[in-house]
XYZ file of C-alpha atoms in Angstrom:
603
model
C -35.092 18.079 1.735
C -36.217 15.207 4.498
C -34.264 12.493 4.628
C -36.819 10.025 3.079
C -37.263 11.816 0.233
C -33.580 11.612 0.041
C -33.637 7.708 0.147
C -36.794 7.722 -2.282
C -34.897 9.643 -4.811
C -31.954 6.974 -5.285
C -34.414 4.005 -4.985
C -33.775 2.761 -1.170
C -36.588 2.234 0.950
C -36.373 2.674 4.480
C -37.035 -1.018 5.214
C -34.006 -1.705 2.917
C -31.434 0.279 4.122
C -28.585 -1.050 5.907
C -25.734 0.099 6.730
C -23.164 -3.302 7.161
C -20.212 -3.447 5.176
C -21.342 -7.105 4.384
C -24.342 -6.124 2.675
C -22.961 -3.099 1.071
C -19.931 -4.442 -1.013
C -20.803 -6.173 -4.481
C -22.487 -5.283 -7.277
C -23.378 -1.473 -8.123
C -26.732 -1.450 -9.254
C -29.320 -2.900 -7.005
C -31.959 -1.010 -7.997
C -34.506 -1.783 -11.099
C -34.658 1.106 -13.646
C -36.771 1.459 -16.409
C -36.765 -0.477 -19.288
C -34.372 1.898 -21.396
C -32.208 2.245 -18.459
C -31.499 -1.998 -18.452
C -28.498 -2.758 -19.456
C -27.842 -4.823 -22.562
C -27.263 -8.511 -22.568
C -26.551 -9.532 -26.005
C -26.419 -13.045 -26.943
C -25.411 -14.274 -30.498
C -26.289 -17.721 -31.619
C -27.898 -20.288 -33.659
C -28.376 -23.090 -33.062
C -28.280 -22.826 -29.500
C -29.928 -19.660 -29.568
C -33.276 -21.019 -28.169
C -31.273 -22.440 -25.274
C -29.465 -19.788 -24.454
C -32.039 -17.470 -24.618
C -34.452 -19.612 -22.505
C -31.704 -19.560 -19.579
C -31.259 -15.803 -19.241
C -34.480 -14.793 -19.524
C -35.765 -17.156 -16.387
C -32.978 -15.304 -14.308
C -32.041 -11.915 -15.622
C -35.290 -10.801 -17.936
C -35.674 -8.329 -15.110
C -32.898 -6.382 -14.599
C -31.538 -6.804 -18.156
C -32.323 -6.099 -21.959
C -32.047 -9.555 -23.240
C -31.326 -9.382 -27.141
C -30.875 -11.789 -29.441
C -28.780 -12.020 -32.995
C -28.726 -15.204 -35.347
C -25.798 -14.328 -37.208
C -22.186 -12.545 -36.422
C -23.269 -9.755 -38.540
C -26.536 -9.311 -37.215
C -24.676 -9.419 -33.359
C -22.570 -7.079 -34.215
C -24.694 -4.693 -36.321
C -26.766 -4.713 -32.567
C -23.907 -4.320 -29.910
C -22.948 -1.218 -33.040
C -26.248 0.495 -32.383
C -26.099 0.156 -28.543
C -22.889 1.984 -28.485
C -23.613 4.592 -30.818
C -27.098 5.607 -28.167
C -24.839 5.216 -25.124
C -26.973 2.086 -24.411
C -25.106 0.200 -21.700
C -23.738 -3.792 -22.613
C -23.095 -5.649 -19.740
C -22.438 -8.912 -21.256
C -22.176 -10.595 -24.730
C -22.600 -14.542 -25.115
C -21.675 -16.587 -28.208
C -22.615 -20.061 -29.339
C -19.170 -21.617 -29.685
C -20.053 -21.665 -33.462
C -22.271 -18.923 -35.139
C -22.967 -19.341 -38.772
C -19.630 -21.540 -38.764
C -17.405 -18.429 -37.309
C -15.810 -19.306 -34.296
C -17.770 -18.037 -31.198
C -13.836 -16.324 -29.497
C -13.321 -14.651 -33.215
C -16.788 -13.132 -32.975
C -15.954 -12.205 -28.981
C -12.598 -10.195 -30.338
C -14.284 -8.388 -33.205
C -16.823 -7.109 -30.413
C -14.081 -6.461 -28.309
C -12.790 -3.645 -30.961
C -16.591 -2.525 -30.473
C -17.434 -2.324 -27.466
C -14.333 -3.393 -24.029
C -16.164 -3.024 -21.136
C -18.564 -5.748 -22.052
C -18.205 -9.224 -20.297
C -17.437 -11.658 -22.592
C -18.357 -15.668 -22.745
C -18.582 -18.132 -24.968
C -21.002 -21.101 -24.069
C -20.566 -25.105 -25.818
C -22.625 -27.835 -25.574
C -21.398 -30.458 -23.372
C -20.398 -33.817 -24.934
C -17.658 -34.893 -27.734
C -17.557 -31.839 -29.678
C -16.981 -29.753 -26.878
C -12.993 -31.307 -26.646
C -12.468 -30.132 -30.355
C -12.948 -26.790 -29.268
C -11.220 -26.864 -25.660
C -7.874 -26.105 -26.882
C -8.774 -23.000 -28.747
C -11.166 -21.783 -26.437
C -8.024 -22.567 -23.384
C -6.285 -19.957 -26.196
C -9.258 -17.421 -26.539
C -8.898 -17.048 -22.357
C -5.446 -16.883 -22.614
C -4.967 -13.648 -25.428
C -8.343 -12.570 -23.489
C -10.466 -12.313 -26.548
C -13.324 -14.458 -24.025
C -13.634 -13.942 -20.281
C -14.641 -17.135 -19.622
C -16.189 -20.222 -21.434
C -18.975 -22.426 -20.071
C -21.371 -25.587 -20.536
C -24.954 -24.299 -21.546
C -27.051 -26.028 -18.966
C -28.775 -29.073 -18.970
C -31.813 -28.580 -17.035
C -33.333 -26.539 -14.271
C -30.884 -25.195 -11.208
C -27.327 -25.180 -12.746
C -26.004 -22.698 -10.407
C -22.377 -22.809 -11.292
C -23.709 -21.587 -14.930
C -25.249 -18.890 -12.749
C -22.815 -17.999 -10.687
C -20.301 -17.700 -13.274
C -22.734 -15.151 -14.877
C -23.385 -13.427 -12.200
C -19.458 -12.799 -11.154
C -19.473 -11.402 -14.464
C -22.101 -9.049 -14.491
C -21.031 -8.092 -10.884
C -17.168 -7.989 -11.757
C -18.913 -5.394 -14.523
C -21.423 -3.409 -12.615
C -18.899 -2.906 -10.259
C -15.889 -1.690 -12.510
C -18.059 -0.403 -16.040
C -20.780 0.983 -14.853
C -22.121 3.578 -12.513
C -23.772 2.879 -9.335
C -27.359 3.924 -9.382
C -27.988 3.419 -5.891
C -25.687 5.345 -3.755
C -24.987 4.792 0.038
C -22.523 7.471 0.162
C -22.753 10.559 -1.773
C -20.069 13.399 -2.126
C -20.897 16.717 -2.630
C -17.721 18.735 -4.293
C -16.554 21.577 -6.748
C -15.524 20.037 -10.086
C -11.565 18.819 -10.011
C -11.729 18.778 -6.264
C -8.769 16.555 -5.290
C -9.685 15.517 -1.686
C -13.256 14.381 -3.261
C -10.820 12.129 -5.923
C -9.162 10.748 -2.804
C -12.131 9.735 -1.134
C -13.839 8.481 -3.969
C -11.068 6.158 -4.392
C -10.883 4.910 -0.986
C -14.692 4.053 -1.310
C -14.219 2.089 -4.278
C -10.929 0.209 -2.857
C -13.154 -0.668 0.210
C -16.628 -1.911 -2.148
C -18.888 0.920 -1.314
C -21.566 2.754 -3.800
C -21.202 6.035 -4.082
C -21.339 9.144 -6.254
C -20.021 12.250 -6.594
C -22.225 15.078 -7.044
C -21.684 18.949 -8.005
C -23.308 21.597 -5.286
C -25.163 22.891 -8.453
C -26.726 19.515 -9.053
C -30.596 18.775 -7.306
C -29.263 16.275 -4.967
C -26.337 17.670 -4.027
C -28.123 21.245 -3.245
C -30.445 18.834 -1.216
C -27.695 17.693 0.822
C -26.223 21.141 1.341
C -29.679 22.094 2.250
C -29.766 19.908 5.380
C -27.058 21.266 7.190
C -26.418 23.039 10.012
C -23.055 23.821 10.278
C -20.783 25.949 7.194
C -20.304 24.309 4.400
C -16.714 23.427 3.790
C -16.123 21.430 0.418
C -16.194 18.156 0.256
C -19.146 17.843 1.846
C -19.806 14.090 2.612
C -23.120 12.383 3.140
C -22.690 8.808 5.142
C -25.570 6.592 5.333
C -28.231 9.059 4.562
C -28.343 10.378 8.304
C -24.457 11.895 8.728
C -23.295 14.859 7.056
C -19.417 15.760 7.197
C -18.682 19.670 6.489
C -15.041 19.396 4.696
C -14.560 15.634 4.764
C -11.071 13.809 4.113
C -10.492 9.800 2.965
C -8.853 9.196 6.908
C -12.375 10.642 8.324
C -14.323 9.146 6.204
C -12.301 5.874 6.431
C -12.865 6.038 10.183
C -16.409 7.239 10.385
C -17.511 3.825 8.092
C -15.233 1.415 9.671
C -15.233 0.844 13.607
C -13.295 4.378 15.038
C -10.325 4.341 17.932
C -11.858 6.278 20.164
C -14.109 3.355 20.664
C -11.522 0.774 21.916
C -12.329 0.204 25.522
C -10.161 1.587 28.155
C -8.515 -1.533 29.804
C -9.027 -3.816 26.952
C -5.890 -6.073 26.062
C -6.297 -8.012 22.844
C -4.319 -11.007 22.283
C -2.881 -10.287 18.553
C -2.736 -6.708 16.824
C -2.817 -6.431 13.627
C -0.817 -3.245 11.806
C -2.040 -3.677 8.498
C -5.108 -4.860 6.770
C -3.236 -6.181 3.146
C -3.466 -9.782 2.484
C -1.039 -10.841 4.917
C -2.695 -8.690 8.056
C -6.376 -9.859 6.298
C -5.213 -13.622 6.704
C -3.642 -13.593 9.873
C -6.739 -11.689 11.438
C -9.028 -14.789 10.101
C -6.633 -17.699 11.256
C -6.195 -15.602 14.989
C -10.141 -14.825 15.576
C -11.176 -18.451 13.741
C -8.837 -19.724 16.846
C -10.401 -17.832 19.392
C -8.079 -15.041 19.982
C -9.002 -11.732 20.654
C -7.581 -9.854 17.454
C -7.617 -6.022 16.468
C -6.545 -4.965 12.848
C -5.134 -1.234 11.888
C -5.464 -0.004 9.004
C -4.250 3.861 8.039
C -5.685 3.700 4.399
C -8.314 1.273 2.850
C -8.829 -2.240 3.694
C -6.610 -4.437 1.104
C -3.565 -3.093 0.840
C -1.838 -2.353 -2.490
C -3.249 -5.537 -3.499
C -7.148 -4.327 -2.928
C -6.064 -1.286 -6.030
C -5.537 -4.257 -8.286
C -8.415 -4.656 -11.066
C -8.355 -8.117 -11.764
C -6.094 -11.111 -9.760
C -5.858 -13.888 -12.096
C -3.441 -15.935 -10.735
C -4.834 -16.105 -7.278
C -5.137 -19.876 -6.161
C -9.310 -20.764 -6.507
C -10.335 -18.180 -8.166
C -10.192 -19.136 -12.422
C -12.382 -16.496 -13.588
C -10.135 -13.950 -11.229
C -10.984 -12.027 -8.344
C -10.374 -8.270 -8.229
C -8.500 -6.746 -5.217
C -11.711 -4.896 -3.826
C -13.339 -8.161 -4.006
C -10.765 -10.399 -2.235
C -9.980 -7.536 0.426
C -13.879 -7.566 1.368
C -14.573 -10.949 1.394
C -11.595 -11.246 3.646
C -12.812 -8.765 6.007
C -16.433 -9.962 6.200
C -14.511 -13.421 6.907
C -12.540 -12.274 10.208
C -15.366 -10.121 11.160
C -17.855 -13.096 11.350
C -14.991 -14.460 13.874
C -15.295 -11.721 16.473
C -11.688 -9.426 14.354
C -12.652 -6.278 14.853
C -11.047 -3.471 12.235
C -9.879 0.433 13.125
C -8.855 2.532 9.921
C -7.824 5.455 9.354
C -5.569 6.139 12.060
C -1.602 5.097 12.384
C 0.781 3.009 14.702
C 3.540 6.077 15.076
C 5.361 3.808 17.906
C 5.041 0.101 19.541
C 6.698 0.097 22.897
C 6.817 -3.123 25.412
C 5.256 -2.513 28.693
C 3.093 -4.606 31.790
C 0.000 -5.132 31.513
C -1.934 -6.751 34.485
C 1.606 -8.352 35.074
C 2.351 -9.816 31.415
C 4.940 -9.111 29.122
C 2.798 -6.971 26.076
C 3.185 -3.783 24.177
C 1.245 -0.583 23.604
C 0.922 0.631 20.181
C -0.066 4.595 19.832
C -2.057 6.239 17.253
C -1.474 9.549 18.419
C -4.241 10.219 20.988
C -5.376 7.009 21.284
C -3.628 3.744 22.327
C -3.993 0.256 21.978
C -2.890 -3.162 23.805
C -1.692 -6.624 23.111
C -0.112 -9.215 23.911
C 1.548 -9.842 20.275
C 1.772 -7.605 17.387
C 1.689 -8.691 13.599
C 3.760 -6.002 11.340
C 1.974 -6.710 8.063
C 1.592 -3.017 6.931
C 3.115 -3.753 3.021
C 4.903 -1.487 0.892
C 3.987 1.728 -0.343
C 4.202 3.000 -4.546
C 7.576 5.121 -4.776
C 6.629 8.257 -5.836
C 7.868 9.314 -9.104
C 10.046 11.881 -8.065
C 9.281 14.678 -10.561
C 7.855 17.406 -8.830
C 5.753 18.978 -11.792
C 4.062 15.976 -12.395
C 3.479 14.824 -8.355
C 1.547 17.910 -7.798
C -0.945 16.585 -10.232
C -1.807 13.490 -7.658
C -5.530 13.362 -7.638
C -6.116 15.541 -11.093
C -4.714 12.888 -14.044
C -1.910 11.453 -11.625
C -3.123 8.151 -9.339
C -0.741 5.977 -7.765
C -2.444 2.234 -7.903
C -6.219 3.593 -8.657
C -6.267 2.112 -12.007
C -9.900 0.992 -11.278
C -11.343 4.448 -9.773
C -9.563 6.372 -12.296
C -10.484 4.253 -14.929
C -13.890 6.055 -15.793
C -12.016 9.480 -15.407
C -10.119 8.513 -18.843
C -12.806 7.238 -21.222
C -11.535 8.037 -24.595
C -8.081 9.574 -23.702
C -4.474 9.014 -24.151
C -3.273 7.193 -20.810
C 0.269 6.505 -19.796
C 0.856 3.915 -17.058
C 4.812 3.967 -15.574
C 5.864 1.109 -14.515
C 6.661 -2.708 -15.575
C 5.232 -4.606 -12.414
C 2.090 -6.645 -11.957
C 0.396 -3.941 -10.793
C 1.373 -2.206 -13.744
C 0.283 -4.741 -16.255
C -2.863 -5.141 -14.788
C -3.681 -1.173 -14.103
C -3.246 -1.344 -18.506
C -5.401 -4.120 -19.370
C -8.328 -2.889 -17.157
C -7.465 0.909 -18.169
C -7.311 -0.547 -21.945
C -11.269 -0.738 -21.944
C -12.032 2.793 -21.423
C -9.185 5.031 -22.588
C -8.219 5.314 -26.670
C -4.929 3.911 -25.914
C -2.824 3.154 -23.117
C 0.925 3.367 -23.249
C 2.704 1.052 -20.463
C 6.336 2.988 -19.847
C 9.414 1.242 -18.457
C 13.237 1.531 -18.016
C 14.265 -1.857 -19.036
C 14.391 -2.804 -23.053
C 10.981 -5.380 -22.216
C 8.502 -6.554 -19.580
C 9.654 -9.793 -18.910
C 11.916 -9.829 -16.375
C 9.450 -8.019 -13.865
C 6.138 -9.075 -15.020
C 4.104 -12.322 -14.854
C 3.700 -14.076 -18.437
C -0.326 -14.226 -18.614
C -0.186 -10.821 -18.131
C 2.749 -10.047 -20.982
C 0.173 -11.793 -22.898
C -2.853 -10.077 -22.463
C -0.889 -6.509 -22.865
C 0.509 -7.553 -26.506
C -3.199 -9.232 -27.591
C -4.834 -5.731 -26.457
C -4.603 -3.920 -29.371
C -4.645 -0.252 -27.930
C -2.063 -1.075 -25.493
C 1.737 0.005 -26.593
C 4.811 -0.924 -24.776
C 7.622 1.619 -24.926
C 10.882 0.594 -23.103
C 14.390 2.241 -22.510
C 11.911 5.406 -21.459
C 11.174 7.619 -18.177
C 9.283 10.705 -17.198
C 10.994 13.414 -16.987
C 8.616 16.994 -16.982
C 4.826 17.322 -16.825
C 2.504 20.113 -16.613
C -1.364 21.223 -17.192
C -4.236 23.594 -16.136
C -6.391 21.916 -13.296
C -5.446 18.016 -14.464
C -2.189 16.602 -16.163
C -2.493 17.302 -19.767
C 1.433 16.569 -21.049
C 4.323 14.840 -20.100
C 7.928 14.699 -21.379
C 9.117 11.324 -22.103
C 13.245 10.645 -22.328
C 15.492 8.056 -23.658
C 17.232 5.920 -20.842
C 19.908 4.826 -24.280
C 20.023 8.419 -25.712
C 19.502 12.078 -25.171
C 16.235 12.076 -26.643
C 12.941 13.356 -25.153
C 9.309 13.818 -26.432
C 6.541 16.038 -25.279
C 3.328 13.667 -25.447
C -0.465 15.159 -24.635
C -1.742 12.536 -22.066
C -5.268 12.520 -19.891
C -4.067 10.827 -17.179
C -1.186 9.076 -15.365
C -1.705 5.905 -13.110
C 1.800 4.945 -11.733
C 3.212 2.109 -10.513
C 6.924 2.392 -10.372
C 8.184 0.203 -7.938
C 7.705 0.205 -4.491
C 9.140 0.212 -0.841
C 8.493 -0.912 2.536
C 6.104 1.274 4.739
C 8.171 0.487 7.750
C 8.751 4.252 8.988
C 6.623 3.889 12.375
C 8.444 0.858 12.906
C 11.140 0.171 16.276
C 14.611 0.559 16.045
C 16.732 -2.222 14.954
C 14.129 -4.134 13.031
C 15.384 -3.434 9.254
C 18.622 -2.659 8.435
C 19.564 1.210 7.677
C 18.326 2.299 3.875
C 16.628 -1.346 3.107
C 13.581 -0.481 5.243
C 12.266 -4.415 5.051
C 12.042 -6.133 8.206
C 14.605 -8.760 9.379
C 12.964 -11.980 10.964
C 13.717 -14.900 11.913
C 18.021 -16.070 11.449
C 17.993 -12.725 9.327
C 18.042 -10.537 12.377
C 21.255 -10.034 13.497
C 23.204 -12.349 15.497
C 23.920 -9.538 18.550
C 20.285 -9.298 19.113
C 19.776 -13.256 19.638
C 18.598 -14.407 22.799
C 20.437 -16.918 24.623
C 22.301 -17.248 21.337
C 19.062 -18.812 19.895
C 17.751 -16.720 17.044
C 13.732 -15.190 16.594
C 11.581 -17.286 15.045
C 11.216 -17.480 11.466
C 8.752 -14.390 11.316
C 9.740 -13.032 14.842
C 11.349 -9.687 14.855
C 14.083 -8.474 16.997
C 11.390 -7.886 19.780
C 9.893 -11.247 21.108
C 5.860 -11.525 20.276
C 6.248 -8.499 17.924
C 6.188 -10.995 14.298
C 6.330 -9.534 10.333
C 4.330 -10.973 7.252
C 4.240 -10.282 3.775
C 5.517 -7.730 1.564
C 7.368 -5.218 3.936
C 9.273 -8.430 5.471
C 12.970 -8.775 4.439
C 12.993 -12.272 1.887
C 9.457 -12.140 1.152
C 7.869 -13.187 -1.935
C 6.008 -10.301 -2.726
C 2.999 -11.696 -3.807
C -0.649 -11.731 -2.778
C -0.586 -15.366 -2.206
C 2.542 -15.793 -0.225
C 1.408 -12.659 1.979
C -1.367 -14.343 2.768
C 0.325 -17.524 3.661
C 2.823 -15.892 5.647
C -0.492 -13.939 7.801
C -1.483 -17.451 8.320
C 1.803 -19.070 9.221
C 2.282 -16.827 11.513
C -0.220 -17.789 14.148
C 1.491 -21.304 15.795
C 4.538 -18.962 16.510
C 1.967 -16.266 17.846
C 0.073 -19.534 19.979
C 3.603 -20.314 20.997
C 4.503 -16.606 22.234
C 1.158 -16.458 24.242
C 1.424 -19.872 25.489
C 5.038 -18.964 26.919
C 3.480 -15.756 28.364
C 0.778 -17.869 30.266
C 3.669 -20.119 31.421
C 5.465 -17.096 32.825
C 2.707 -15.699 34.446
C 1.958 -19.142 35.933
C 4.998 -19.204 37.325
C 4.869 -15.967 38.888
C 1.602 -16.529 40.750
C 3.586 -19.872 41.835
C 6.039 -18.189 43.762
C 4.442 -14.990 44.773
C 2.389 -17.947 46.446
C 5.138 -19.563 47.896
């Protein structure tokens, strides 16, 4: 098969296709489809319904089904139907009233019907609309509504629009399947490098699919190479094939690759780590003119970019899901000159001269790389379970933070999700809208000592979400995937064999500071000490580091894997940020030094 009849066959164009990460993250479906294949936007209403109806179909009477309902029973009677012919809902709106039942009642009952649907609830602006503010503040709260909004008023209100269109992005993106794909993976069913790289490509925002070698396209894509086929077979941009592909060369191949770094090149700030805290501190240090590398070994985002849904992340009311936040982030620094390397490790940092200034080379094996100060920002890493018969089931039913990859893997099962974190919380809410029921499993007698209160909320108003304390894994087996588990009593001797379809895990986690010098966190706590932390024997000239300055001067720490941190995406990325007067400060020092050098070599 050519190549354009490879493009022609997922609905690309040549003239379209490009292969930026900017242009490639966001929504899922770009392509139009025919009228059956449109997903479903559902709107239920009265007296509004005229309104309402107007306003969608001027903007989205293309690329969606818009269908209308005059009564609750009528609306739901509809969205009923849909389901039962696997017609796709992408969004259901609500008058605020319809036929005098609350609009967020209506929402909940469709819930039950239908999760993955985006949910809103729109209200006329004016006096009525602050009768119904508190209970609607309520319906966002228990997460019966995604969002409430003022119908508009006249022609052009884009932040109606844009709220919309977050919505049906937010679900194209994490409900749906992509029907244009810019990367396509060919594999044998069960295939667990293919799961790995799948999930990558959805942490980092990029279409794909995954295709069987029996299927037409992906015999097509077999057909065009030259070399032996060695499964997975992965097909990048429509003109690169990769014979027996992994997620660190595929990571590479789509992001800028090491081997590309010139020779002599000496960057002002590195970067080890592209979570929040890396992300921020590489758009403050390019933004400021500084010459800044970032290094990621996995995907772009850290542990935060597996997150579902952030809804506690300062500007960002509807929430903002980690993919989302991690790509903005890196189109940001990017369109300031940071340039990004993934897939490859720092194994050492070591201080050395370069053209007579005080910097350090950091190795990735058989490559290197040069700066003048280095950022430690490289997070924590999920603590593996520790029960070896269900670990060997990572990528078949077992995923450590891919709540949103694996999510379409467990559409009707029984899901347990270990862990009583954030993370956890939110891996069970957005796992809650595909899987029969979800089971949230921690040590401690309740969730509230380690998890934020919105999110207690949400788990106890989802009504296939359980919450079983005082419990722990303790045995697991299966065929090809994980199919049981043994749960046991942290308060008794008791244990339970329960049939499960898949396993997220989130059960705690601990600093990735492995690669990391000497001296920098003390034995067994693996954080980094900065700042008065570090101790007193390493001070120089009895002054102590910096506040985020390591043992090593110009070598700084941010976010999670620093000792005292927060641990949360918003104070990661303030400390990525507040870290670049002390970097200005290290490199103005360094230019004073070498000043003074040329001074007296002079002399």
């Amino acid at each position: 098969m050519s190549h354009s009849v490879a493009r022609s066959r997922i609905g690309v164009r040549n003239d379209q296709y490009t292969p930026h990460a900017e242009s490639l993250g966001g929504g899922a479906d770009t392509t139009v489809g025919s009228m059956n294949d449109r997903p479903i936007i559902l709107i239920i209403a009265d007296a509004l319904l005229a309104a309402i109806e107007q306003e969608f179909r001027s903007r989205y009477d293309r690329d969606y089904l818009i269908e209308l309902a005059d009564s609750p029973a009528a609306g739901l009677a509809r969205l009923r139907a849909a389901v039962d012919a696997d017609h796709a809902v992408a969004l259901i709106v609500t008058d605020v009233e319809v036929a005098g039942q609350p609009g967020w009642e209506l929402l909940r009952e469709a819930q039950g019907i239908c999760a993955t649907a985006r949910r809103v609830t729109v209200v006329s602006p004016g006096p009525p609309f602050r009768h119904f503010l508190e209970p609607l503040r309520q319906a966002v709260l228990r997460r019966d509504i995604d969002t409430f909004i003022a119908i508009p008023l006249g022609p052009r209100d884009e932040e109606f629009h844009t709220a919309m269109a977050e919505l049906l992005s937010d679900w194209g993106w994490t409900a749906s399947r992509p029907s244009t794909s810019y990367l396509d993976i060919v594999a044998e069913p069960g295939d667990r490098e293919a799961s790995a790289i799948k999930d990558l490509l959805d942490r980092l925002g990029f279409p794909s699919r995954t295709l069987t070698p029996y299927s037409i396209e992906g015999a097509a894509i077999l057909a065009e190479m030259d070399e032996p086929v060695l499964f997975p077979v992965m097909r990048v941009f429509y003109d690169h094939v990769m014979s027996g592909a992994t997620a660190s060369r595929v990571n590479e191949f789509i992001t800028a690759r090491a081997d590309e770094i010139p020779h002599d090149a000496v960057a002002d700030l590195l970067v080890i780590g592209a979570g929040p805290a890396g992300l921020a501190a590489a758009v403050y240090a390019a933004s400021e003119g500084l010459s800044t590398a970032v290094l990621e070994r996995d995907a772009i985002g850290g542990q935060a970019g597996t997150s579902s849904m952030i809804r506690n992340y300062l500007g960002f009311p509807r929430g903002i899901s980690g993919m989302r936040l991690a790509q903005r982030s890196r189109v940001q620094a990017g369109r300031f000159g940071a340039v990004f390397y993934a897939g490859r490790s720092a194994t050492s940092i070591d201080a050395c001269m370069a053209d007579g200034v005080p910097s350090y080379r950091v190795s990735m094996g058989d490559s290197e790389m040069t700066a003048r100060a280095v950022l430690l920002a490289t997070g924590v890493s999920y603590r593996r379970l520790g029960v070896a018969a269900v670990d060997e089931f990572v990528g078949a039913g077992v995923f450590y933070g891919a709540a949103t990859s694996a999510a379409r893997e467990m559409v009707g099962g029984n899901v347990i999700v270990v862990g009583g974190g954030n993370s956890a919380g939110q891996a069970a809410v957005h796992l809650a809208k595909f899987a029969r029921s979800v089971t949230v499993l921690i040590r401690r007698d309740s969730l509230s000592a380690t998890m934020s209160d919105y999110l207690i909320r949400e788990i106890d108003a989802t009504p296939n979400i359980v919450v079983r304390g005082n419990s722990y894994v303790t045995d697991g087996g299966g065929g090809v995937r994980l199919e049981w588990v043994t749960l046991s009593s942290t308060t008794s001797a008791e244990s339970e064999r329960v049939a499960v379809d898949g396993a997220p895990r989130m059960p705690g986690a601990e600093p990735d500071s492995a690669r990391h010098p000497a001296g920098m966190a003390p034995p067994g706590a693996g954080y980094i000490l900065t700042g008065r932390d570090v101790p007193k024997e390493t001070w120089v000239d009895a002054m102590p580091p910096a506040d985020l300055e390591t043992t090593l001067p110009g070598v700084f720490a941010a976010g999670d894997v620093r000792a005292r941190s927060m641990k949360r995406v918003a104070s990661a990325s303030g400390e990525g940020a507040s870290v670049m007067p002390l970097v200005h400060t290290h490199l103005e020092a360094l230019r004073a030094q070498e000043f003074a050098q040329r001074l007296e070599s002079d002399v």
